Amino acid sequence: MSPPNAELYPTTTTTNNAQSVPAPLFKVNSSNVQYTDEHILSKYTYYNTLVTKHPDGSLVATPTETVYEFKTERTVPRVGMMMVGWGGNNGSTLTASILAHKNNLTWRTKSGIHKPNYYGSVTQSSTVRLGVDEQGADVHIPLSDMLPLVNPTEMVLGGWDISGKNLAESMERAKVLEYDLQRQVSEEMSKMVPLPSIYYPDFIAANQEDRADNLIPGTNKRAHVEQIRKDIRDFKSTHGLDKVIVIWTANTERFAELIDGVNDTADHFLAAVEASHEEVAPSSIFALACIEEGTPFINGSPQNTFVPGLIQLAERHKAFIGGDDFKSGQTKMKSALVDFLVNAGIKPVAITSYNHLGNNDGKNLSSHRQFRSKEISKSTVVDDMVAANHLLYAKDEHPDHTVVIKYVPSVGDSKRALDEYECDIFMGGRQSISMYNICEDSLLASPLIIDLVIMTELMTRLQYKTAEMSKFSTFHSVLSILSYMLKAPMVTPGTPVVNALARQRTAIENIFRAAVGLSANNEMGLEHKIW
């Protein structure tokens, strides 16, 4: 039997090999870059500095060079996005928005006529500095034109939800989008019904029980993995897709307890799934299904989905994973502001963050165990910036950092975020910065979902090789390149976490540049500073 919504996206027999290669906006004129019908091939020299410390405390900085070859597939595949929590605020909002783009809709509000945009998406609505023209003026191009990327309007959407409401009903329940837009997409979305999902009551708040009417039956967790894998295969086959990306945009779960012999190694985790152990979370079941199916999985919520054993499994299968927790509002501002303050030599000594919101995310987070997951992901966001400046902070010193989230139903999806930064400044002075941010939570999160899926898909087509390697390899399973979109970014085990927003954005831009054989961007502007 075809999955729900099969008629909404006509099945195509087009294969990846039959699709056209998009014409690039620019080509690099260099002997280090080669364009074939299938690939962009580049040779790139990566410059770094190795610092060694002598017993007397002196440092020696040694420049290093490593030559990489990159290979990027030019053909953009037909891609499906499957959302866990498709019927939630983010899923219904994103679906309606893509339909608005697809059908070129306009809608009227009291402020006038509006048309679809992808504002808030770094891949779709930001530019990068390509270089300078003959007069020395900067030339900027869309980030989406640096490399062949998926067009979000062409993605096929589907997914799972514990609520059986169709997407039109979910959109109305979410109360995010303007009525005139809802009216125009409602008929099409009423035909979209989420697949049954997994519900383990102990992992989400008890106040979610009334929504749980669309469930995969039974308590056998291995059987749940196999059902999810089948759902992915069916979705891919029915819609003639080349690739599927799965993203968790469902409720925040409580943290899973880390237990030796249960989730500490890959084999222990697999055994725990076979035994339907109580500490195997729904999100970890979805992640395991994707890893075994060879489908990338991204966790957009703050819980510890990727327990150590699951990360080992991803590495074993060379499957792509990413997370955790969409970085949309308060935390994004914090990671930019604290980076600025610390780099300016100003010392934040206290950060107090208060939120209240009234959507279902807020309702779920009103439960302490679920809030604790969110508190952890929000509270670590400044750690690397603080550690980078030993002139301001002693070893293991951190600002006082408090996070509060309250559920206020009447404000709906319009989240209020209040932040106060207390800073030490020159000669014993104090500076207090207060910020009040009102934002539509789902209208900030939905573009992040688009970026996460587009960037993840690109990484399935980008490979590298060094002089010591006989063949090209994919990047590491943990996609740290996604850090810009995530509050608590995962990194390759044993490597440093970067939370500073500017550094995260620069990493994306420079990896794109390396893939087309361009040097990393710098802001020296040397040509404008010499005689």
Coordinates of C-alpha atoms in Angstrom, one line a residue:
M1 CA 0.0 0.0 0.0
S2 CA 1.3 3.5 -0.8
P3 CA 2.1 5.8 2.1
P4 CA -0.2 8.6 2.9
N5 CA 0.1 11.7 0.6
A6 CA 1.5 9.7 -2.3
E7 CA -0.9 11.5 -4.7
L8 CA 0.4 14.9 -3.6
Y9 CA 3.8 14.4 -5.0
P10 CA 3.6 12.7 -8.4
T11 CA 5.9 9.7 -8.7
T12 CA 8.7 10.3 -11.0
T13 CA 10.9 7.8 -12.8
T14 CA 13.7 10.4 -13.1
T15 CA 16.9 9.1 -11.6
N16 CA 19.8 11.0 -10.3
N17 CA 21.8 10.3 -13.4
A18 CA 19.1 11.7 -15.7
Q19 CA 18.8 15.0 -13.9
S20 CA 20.5 18.1 -15.3
V21 CA 23.5 19.8 -13.7
P22 CA 22.7 23.4 -12.7
A23 CA 24.8 26.0 -14.5
P24 CA 27.1 27.7 -12.0
L25 CA 26.9 31.4 -11.4
F26 CA 30.7 31.6 -11.5
K27 CA 33.6 29.4 -12.4
V28 CA 37.1 29.5 -10.8
N29 CA 39.9 30.3 -13.2
S30 CA 42.7 28.2 -11.6
S31 CA 44.8 25.2 -12.4
N32 CA 43.7 23.8 -9.0
V33 CA 40.1 23.5 -10.1
Q34 CA 38.6 21.2 -12.7
Y35 CA 34.9 21.0 -13.8
T36 CA 33.6 17.8 -15.3
D37 CA 30.1 16.8 -16.2
E38 CA 29.8 15.0 -12.9
H39 CA 32.1 16.8 -10.4
I40 CA 33.8 19.9 -9.3
L41 CA 37.4 18.8 -8.4
S42 CA 39.6 21.2 -6.4
K43 CA 43.0 21.2 -4.8
Y44 CA 43.2 23.3 -1.7
T45 CA 46.0 24.2 0.7
Y46 CA 44.9 24.4 4.3
Y47 CA 47.0 26.7 6.4
N48 CA 47.1 26.3 10.2
T49 CA 49.5 27.1 13.1
L50 CA 50.8 24.5 15.5
V51 CA 51.6 25.9 18.9
T52 CA 54.0 24.1 21.2
K53 CA 54.7 25.1 24.8
H54 CA 58.1 24.9 26.4
P55 CA 58.7 24.1 30.1
D56 CA 59.5 27.7 30.8
G57 CA 56.1 28.7 29.5
S58 CA 57.3 30.2 26.2
L59 CA 55.4 29.3 23.0
V60 CA 56.6 28.4 19.6
A61 CA 54.2 28.9 16.7
T62 CA 54.9 26.9 13.6
P63 CA 53.0 27.5 10.3
T64 CA 51.7 24.2 8.8
E65 CA 50.3 23.4 5.4
T66 CA 48.1 20.4 4.4
V67 CA 47.0 19.9 0.8
Y68 CA 43.4 18.6 0.4
E69 CA 41.6 17.5 -2.8
F70 CA 37.8 17.9 -2.8
K71 CA 35.3 16.3 -5.0
T72 CA 31.7 17.6 -5.2
E73 CA 29.0 15.9 -7.2
R74 CA 27.3 18.6 -9.4
T75 CA 24.0 16.8 -9.9
V76 CA 21.4 17.9 -7.4
P77 CA 19.3 14.9 -6.5
R78 CA 15.5 14.7 -5.9
V79 CA 15.3 15.0 -2.1
G80 CA 12.7 14.2 0.5
M81 CA 12.5 15.6 4.0
M82 CA 10.8 13.5 6.6
M83 CA 10.0 15.3 9.9
V84 CA 9.5 13.6 13.2
G85 CA 6.7 15.8 14.6
W86 CA 5.4 16.7 11.2
G87 CA 2.1 17.8 12.7
G88 CA 3.7 20.2 15.2
N89 CA 4.1 24.0 14.8
N90 CA 7.4 23.8 12.9
G91 CA 6.3 21.0 10.6
S92 CA 2.9 22.5 9.6
T93 CA 4.4 26.0 9.3
L94 CA 7.3 24.8 7.1
T95 CA 4.9 22.7 4.9
A96 CA 2.5 25.6 4.3
S97 CA 5.5 27.9 3.5
I98 CA 6.9 25.6 0.9
L99 CA 3.5 25.1 -0.7
A100 CA 3.2 28.9 -0.8
H101 CA 6.5 29.1 -2.7
K102 CA 5.6 26.2 -4.9
N103 CA 2.2 27.7 -5.9
N104 CA 3.4 31.4 -6.0
L105 CA 0.8 32.4 -3.5
T106 CA 0.2 35.9 -2.1
W107 CA -1.8 36.7 1.0
R108 CA -3.3 39.8 2.5
T109 CA -2.9 41.1 6.1
K110 CA -3.8 44.5 7.6
S111 CA -0.4 45.7 6.5
G112 CA -0.8 44.8 2.9
I113 CA -0.1 42.0 0.4
H114 CA 2.7 39.5 1.2
K115 CA 4.6 37.0 -0.9
P116 CA 6.7 34.0 0.1
N117 CA 10.3 34.4 1.2
Y118 CA 13.0 32.4 2.8
Y119 CA 14.1 35.1 5.3
G120 CA 16.0 33.5 8.2
S121 CA 17.6 30.9 6.0
V122 CA 21.4 31.3 5.7
T123 CA 21.5 29.1 2.6
Q124 CA 18.7 30.9 0.8
S125 CA 18.8 34.5 2.0
S126 CA 22.4 35.4 2.8
T127 CA 25.3 36.3 0.6
V128 CA 29.1 35.7 0.7
R129 CA 32.0 37.8 -0.4
L130 CA 33.4 36.1 -3.5
G131 CA 36.3 38.5 -4.1
V132 CA 36.9 42.0 -5.4
D133 CA 36.4 43.5 -8.9
E134 CA 39.0 45.4 -11.0
Q135 CA 38.2 48.5 -9.0
G136 CA 38.8 46.8 -5.7
A137 CA 35.1 46.7 -4.7
D138 CA 33.7 43.7 -3.0
V139 CA 31.7 41.2 -5.1
H140 CA 28.9 39.4 -3.1
I141 CA 26.9 36.4 -4.4
P142 CA 24.2 34.3 -2.8
L143 CA 25.6 31.5 -0.6
S144 CA 23.3 29.1 -2.5
D145 CA 25.3 29.8 -5.7
M146 CA 28.7 28.8 -4.2
L147 CA 27.9 25.1 -4.8
P148 CA 25.0 23.1 -6.3
L149 CA 22.4 23.0 -3.6
V150 CA 18.9 21.6 -3.3
N151 CA 16.1 24.1 -4.0
P152 CA 13.8 23.9 -0.9
T153 CA 10.7 24.5 -3.0
E154 CA 11.4 21.3 -4.8
M155 CA 11.7 19.1 -1.7
V156 CA 9.1 16.4 -1.1
L157 CA 7.8 16.5 2.5
G158 CA 6.5 13.8 4.8
G159 CA 7.0 12.4 8.2
W160 CA 5.5 11.0 11.5
D161 CA 3.5 12.4 14.4
I162 CA 1.9 11.0 17.5
S163 CA -1.1 13.2 16.6
G164 CA -3.3 11.9 13.7
K165 CA -4.6 15.3 12.7
N166 CA -4.0 16.2 9.0
L167 CA -1.6 19.0 8.3
A168 CA -4.4 21.5 7.7
E169 CA -5.8 20.8 11.1
S170 CA -2.3 21.0 12.6
M171 CA -1.6 24.4 10.9
E172 CA -4.9 25.8 12.3
R173 CA -4.1 24.4 15.8
A174 CA -0.6 26.0 15.6
K175 CA -2.0 29.5 15.0
V176 CA 1.3 30.7 13.4
L177 CA 0.5 31.7 9.8
E178 CA -2.0 34.4 8.7
Y179 CA -5.5 33.2 8.0
D180 CA -5.5 34.3 4.3
L181 CA -2.5 32.1 3.7
Q182 CA -3.9 29.2 5.7
R183 CA -7.1 29.4 3.6
Q184 CA -5.2 29.0 0.4
V185 CA -3.1 26.0 1.4
S186 CA -5.7 24.2 3.6
E187 CA -7.2 22.0 0.9
E188 CA -3.8 20.6 -0.2
M189 CA -2.6 20.2 3.4
S190 CA -5.8 18.4 4.5
K191 CA -4.7 15.5 2.3
M192 CA -1.4 15.2 4.2
V193 CA -1.6 12.9 7.2
P194 CA 1.5 12.0 9.3
L195 CA 2.6 8.4 9.6
P196 CA 2.1 6.8 13.0
S197 CA 5.0 7.6 15.4
I198 CA 6.6 6.3 18.6
Y199 CA 5.3 7.2 22.0
Y200 CA 7.1 6.3 25.2
P201 CA 5.2 8.3 27.8
D202 CA 8.1 8.5 30.3
F203 CA 10.2 10.6 27.8
I204 CA 7.8 13.5 27.2
A205 CA 5.6 15.5 29.5
A206 CA 2.4 13.9 30.7
N207 CA 0.5 16.8 29.3
Q208 CA 1.1 15.5 25.8
E209 CA -0.9 12.3 26.3
D210 CA -4.1 13.8 24.8
R211 CA -2.3 14.3 21.5
A212 CA -1.1 10.7 21.3
D213 CA -3.6 9.0 19.0
N214 CA -1.5 8.0 16.0
L215 CA 1.0 5.4 17.3
I216 CA 3.1 2.6 16.0
P217 CA 1.6 -0.3 18.1
G218 CA 3.5 -2.4 20.7
T219 CA 6.4 -2.0 23.0
N220 CA 9.0 -3.9 21.0
K221 CA 11.7 -1.3 20.3
R222 CA 13.5 -3.3 17.6
A223 CA 10.1 -3.7 15.8
H224 CA 9.7 0.1 16.0
V225 CA 13.2 0.5 14.4
E226 CA 12.2 -1.8 11.5
Q227 CA 8.9 0.0 11.0
I228 CA 10.6 3.4 10.7
R229 CA 13.1 1.9 8.3
K230 CA 10.2 0.6 6.2
D231 CA 8.5 4.0 6.3
I232 CA 11.7 5.6 4.9
R233 CA 12.0 3.1 2.1
D234 CA 8.3 3.4 1.2
F235 CA 8.5 7.2 1.1
K236 CA 11.6 7.1 -1.0
S237 CA 10.2 4.6 -3.5
T238 CA 6.7 6.1 -3.8
H239 CA 8.0 9.6 -4.6
G240 CA 10.9 8.5 -6.8
L241 CA 13.5 10.1 -4.5
D242 CA 17.2 9.9 -4.7
K243 CA 17.8 10.7 -1.0
V244 CA 15.8 11.3 2.2
I245 CA 16.9 13.4 5.1
V246 CA 15.1 12.9 8.5
I247 CA 14.9 15.6 11.1
W248 CA 13.5 15.5 14.6
T249 CA 11.3 18.5 15.2
A250 CA 9.1 16.8 17.8
N251 CA 8.8 17.4 21.5
T252 CA 11.8 17.8 23.8
E253 CA 12.4 14.5 25.6
R254 CA 13.9 14.2 29.1
F255 CA 17.6 13.2 29.1
A256 CA 18.3 9.5 28.8
E257 CA 20.3 8.1 31.7
L258 CA 23.8 7.1 30.6
I259 CA 24.3 3.5 31.9
D260 CA 27.4 1.3 31.4
G261 CA 26.4 -1.8 29.6
V262 CA 23.3 -0.2 28.1
N263 CA 24.1 2.8 25.9
D264 CA 27.9 3.3 26.4
T265 CA 29.0 1.3 23.3
A266 CA 27.5 0.4 19.9
D267 CA 27.0 -3.3 20.7
H268 CA 25.5 -2.5 24.2
F269 CA 23.1 -0.1 22.6
L270 CA 21.9 -2.6 20.0
A271 CA 21.4 -5.1 22.8
A272 CA 19.4 -2.6 24.7
V273 CA 17.1 -2.0 21.7
E274 CA 16.6 -5.7 21.3
A275 CA 15.7 -5.9 25.0
S276 CA 13.4 -2.8 24.7
H277 CA 15.3 -1.2 27.6
E278 CA 13.5 1.6 29.2
E279 CA 16.3 4.1 28.7
V280 CA 16.2 3.9 24.9
A281 CA 14.4 7.1 23.9
P282 CA 12.0 7.5 20.9
S283 CA 14.5 9.9 19.2
S284 CA 17.3 7.4 19.6
I285 CA 15.0 4.8 17.9
F286 CA 14.5 7.1 14.9
A287 CA 18.3 7.8 14.8
L288 CA 19.1 4.1 14.9
A289 CA 16.6 3.4 12.1
C290 CA 18.2 6.1 9.9
I291 CA 21.8 5.0 10.6
E292 CA 20.9 1.4 9.7
E293 CA 19.0 2.7 6.6
G294 CA 21.9 4.9 5.5
T295 CA 19.7 8.0 5.9
P296 CA 21.1 11.2 7.5
F297 CA 19.4 12.1 10.8
I298 CA 19.4 15.5 12.5
N299 CA 18.2 16.1 16.1
G300 CA 16.5 19.5 16.4
S301 CA 15.6 19.2 20.1
P302 CA 17.9 19.4 23.2
Q303 CA 17.8 15.9 24.6
N304 CA 20.8 13.5 24.4
T305 CA 19.5 11.5 21.5
F306 CA 23.0 10.6 20.5
V307 CA 24.2 8.6 23.4
P308 CA 27.8 7.3 23.1
G309 CA 26.8 3.9 21.7
L310 CA 24.7 5.6 19.0
I311 CA 27.5 7.8 17.9
Q312 CA 29.7 4.7 17.6
L313 CA 27.1 3.1 15.4
A314 CA 27.0 6.1 13.1
E315 CA 30.8 6.0 12.8
R316 CA 30.6 2.2 12.2
H317 CA 28.1 2.7 9.3
K318 CA 29.6 6.0 8.1
A319 CA 26.2 7.5 8.5
F320 CA 25.6 11.2 8.9
I321 CA 24.2 12.6 12.1
G322 CA 23.8 16.1 13.5
G323 CA 22.4 18.0 16.4
D324 CA 21.3 19.3 18.9
D325 CA 18.5 21.8 19.3
F326 CA 17.5 24.5 16.8
K327 CA 19.2 27.8 17.5
S328 CA 16.6 30.3 16.5
G329 CA 16.2 33.3 18.9
Q330 CA 17.6 34.0 22.3
T331 CA 20.6 31.6 22.1
K332 CA 21.6 32.9 18.6
M333 CA 21.6 36.5 20.0
K334 CA 23.6 35.3 23.0
S335 CA 26.3 33.5 20.9
A336 CA 26.8 36.7 18.9
L337 CA 26.7 39.2 21.8
V338 CA 29.0 37.3 24.2
D339 CA 31.5 36.7 21.4
F340 CA 31.5 40.5 20.7
L341 CA 31.9 41.4 24.4
V342 CA 34.7 38.9 25.2
N343 CA 36.6 39.9 22.0
A344 CA 36.2 43.5 23.0
G345 CA 37.9 42.8 26.3
I346 CA 34.6 43.3 28.3
K347 CA 33.9 40.6 30.9
P348 CA 30.3 39.3 31.2
V349 CA 30.0 38.1 34.8
A350 CA 26.3 37.2 34.8
I351 CA 23.8 36.2 32.1
T352 CA 20.2 35.9 33.1
S353 CA 17.8 34.6 30.4
Y354 CA 14.1 34.4 30.8
N355 CA 11.6 33.1 28.2
H356 CA 7.8 32.6 28.1
L357 CA 5.9 31.1 25.3
G358 CA 2.5 29.5 24.7
N359 CA 2.9 27.0 22.0
N360 CA 3.0 23.2 22.5
D361 CA 6.8 23.4 22.9
G362 CA 6.3 25.6 25.9
K363 CA 3.6 23.3 27.3
N364 CA 5.9 20.3 27.1
L365 CA 8.8 22.3 28.6
S366 CA 6.6 23.2 31.6
S367 CA 7.5 19.7 32.9
H368 CA 10.7 19.8 34.9
R369 CA 12.5 16.9 33.3
Q370 CA 11.9 18.2 29.8
F371 CA 12.9 21.7 30.8
R372 CA 16.2 20.3 32.2
S373 CA 17.1 19.1 28.7
K374 CA 16.5 22.6 27.3
E375 CA 18.4 24.3 30.2
I376 CA 21.5 22.2 29.6
S377 CA 21.6 23.1 25.8
K378 CA 21.1 26.8 26.5
S379 CA 23.5 27.0 29.4
T380 CA 26.7 25.8 27.6
V381 CA 26.5 28.2 24.7
V382 CA 29.2 30.7 25.9
D383 CA 31.7 28.2 27.2
D384 CA 34.2 28.3 24.3
M385 CA 34.1 32.1 24.1
V386 CA 34.9 32.4 27.8
A387 CA 37.7 29.8 27.7
A388 CA 39.3 31.7 24.8
N389 CA 40.2 34.7 26.9
H390 CA 42.3 33.9 29.9
L391 CA 43.0 37.6 30.4
L392 CA 39.3 38.0 31.6
Y393 CA 38.6 34.6 33.1
A394 CA 40.7 32.3 35.3
K395 CA 40.8 28.6 34.6
D396 CA 37.3 27.0 35.1
E397 CA 35.8 30.5 35.8
H398 CA 32.4 31.1 34.1
P399 CA 29.8 33.8 34.2
D400 CA 26.8 33.1 36.4
H401 CA 24.3 31.8 33.9
T402 CA 20.6 31.3 34.6
V403 CA 17.9 30.1 32.2
V404 CA 14.1 30.3 33.0
I405 CA 11.3 29.1 30.7
K406 CA 7.6 29.6 31.5
Y407 CA 4.5 28.4 29.8
V408 CA 2.0 31.2 29.1
P409 CA -0.7 29.9 26.7
S410 CA -2.2 33.2 25.7
V411 CA 1.0 34.4 23.9
G412 CA 0.9 31.3 21.6
D413 CA 3.9 31.0 19.2
S414 CA 5.0 34.6 19.9
K415 CA 7.9 33.9 22.3
R416 CA 9.2 36.5 24.6
A417 CA 12.9 36.4 25.5
L418 CA 14.4 38.8 28.1
D419 CA 18.1 38.8 28.7
E420 CA 20.3 40.8 31.1
Y421 CA 24.1 40.8 30.7
E422 CA 26.1 42.2 33.7
C423 CA 29.6 43.0 32.8
D424 CA 32.8 44.2 34.4
I425 CA 34.4 47.1 32.6
F426 CA 37.3 49.5 32.9
M427 CA 38.6 50.4 36.4
G428 CA 36.0 48.6 38.4
G429 CA 33.0 49.8 36.5
R430 CA 29.9 47.9 35.6
Q431 CA 27.8 47.7 32.4
S432 CA 24.3 46.2 32.3
I433 CA 22.8 45.3 28.9
S434 CA 19.1 44.4 28.8
M435 CA 17.5 42.9 25.7
Y436 CA 13.8 42.2 25.0
N437 CA 13.1 40.0 22.0
I438 CA 9.6 39.1 20.7
C439 CA 9.6 36.6 17.9
E440 CA 7.4 34.0 16.2
D441 CA 9.2 30.8 17.4
S442 CA 8.2 28.6 14.4
L443 CA 8.9 31.3 11.8
L444 CA 12.5 31.4 13.1
A445 CA 12.9 27.6 13.4
S446 CA 11.4 26.7 10.0
P447 CA 14.2 28.3 7.9
L448 CA 16.8 26.5 10.2
I449 CA 15.2 23.2 9.2
I450 CA 15.6 24.1 5.6
D451 CA 19.3 25.0 6.1
L452 CA 20.0 21.8 8.1
V453 CA 18.5 19.6 5.4
I454 CA 20.2 21.4 2.5
M455 CA 23.6 21.5 4.2
T456 CA 23.3 17.8 5.2
E457 CA 22.4 16.8 1.7
L458 CA 25.4 18.7 0.3
M459 CA 27.7 16.8 2.7
T460 CA 26.5 13.5 1.1
R461 CA 28.0 14.8 -2.2
L462 CA 31.2 16.3 -0.9
Q463 CA 34.3 14.2 -0.4
Y464 CA 38.0 14.9 0.4
K465 CA 41.4 13.3 0.1
T466 CA 44.9 14.0 1.4
A467 CA 48.2 12.9 0.0
E468 CA 48.3 9.9 2.4
M469 CA 44.9 8.6 1.1
S470 CA 44.5 6.4 -1.9
K471 CA 40.8 7.3 -2.5
F472 CA 38.3 9.9 -1.6
S473 CA 36.3 9.7 1.6
T474 CA 33.2 11.3 3.0
F475 CA 33.5 13.7 5.9
H476 CA 33.1 12.4 9.5
S477 CA 29.7 11.1 10.5
V478 CA 29.2 14.0 13.0
L479 CA 28.3 17.0 10.9
S480 CA 29.8 19.8 12.9
I481 CA 29.3 22.1 9.9
L482 CA 25.7 22.4 11.0
S483 CA 26.8 24.2 14.2
Y484 CA 25.5 27.6 13.1
M485 CA 21.9 26.3 13.2
L486 CA 22.2 24.5 16.6
K487 CA 22.3 25.5 20.2
A488 CA 24.4 22.6 21.5
P489 CA 26.4 21.6 18.4
M490 CA 27.7 18.0 18.1
V491 CA 31.4 17.7 17.1
T492 CA 33.6 14.8 16.3
P493 CA 34.5 13.1 19.6
G494 CA 37.5 14.6 21.2
T495 CA 37.4 17.8 19.2
P496 CA 36.6 21.3 20.6
V497 CA 33.0 22.7 20.4
V498 CA 32.7 26.1 18.8
N499 CA 29.6 28.2 19.8
A500 CA 30.8 31.6 18.6
L501 CA 28.3 32.5 15.9
A502 CA 30.7 34.3 13.6
R503 CA 33.2 31.4 13.7
Q504 CA 30.4 29.0 12.8
R505 CA 29.3 31.1 9.9
T506 CA 32.9 31.5 8.7
A507 CA 33.4 27.7 8.8
I508 CA 30.5 27.2 6.4
E509 CA 31.7 29.9 4.0
N510 CA 35.3 28.7 3.9
I511 CA 34.4 25.0 3.4
F512 CA 32.3 26.0 0.5
R513 CA 35.2 28.1 -0.8
A514 CA 37.6 25.2 -0.4
A515 CA 35.3 22.9 -2.4
V516 CA 35.7 25.3 -5.4
G517 CA 39.4 25.9 -4.9
L518 CA 39.2 29.4 -3.4
S519 CA 41.3 30.5 -0.4
A520 CA 39.6 31.2 2.9
N521 CA 38.1 34.6 3.1
N522 CA 39.9 37.1 5.3
E523 CA 39.2 40.7 6.2
M524 CA 42.7 42.1 5.9
G525 CA 41.8 44.3 2.9
L526 CA 45.5 44.7 2.3
E527 CA 45.0 46.2 -1.1
H528 CA 43.3 49.2 0.5
K529 CA 45.9 49.7 3.3
I530 CA 49.2 50.1 1.4
W531 CA 50.7 52.8 -0.8

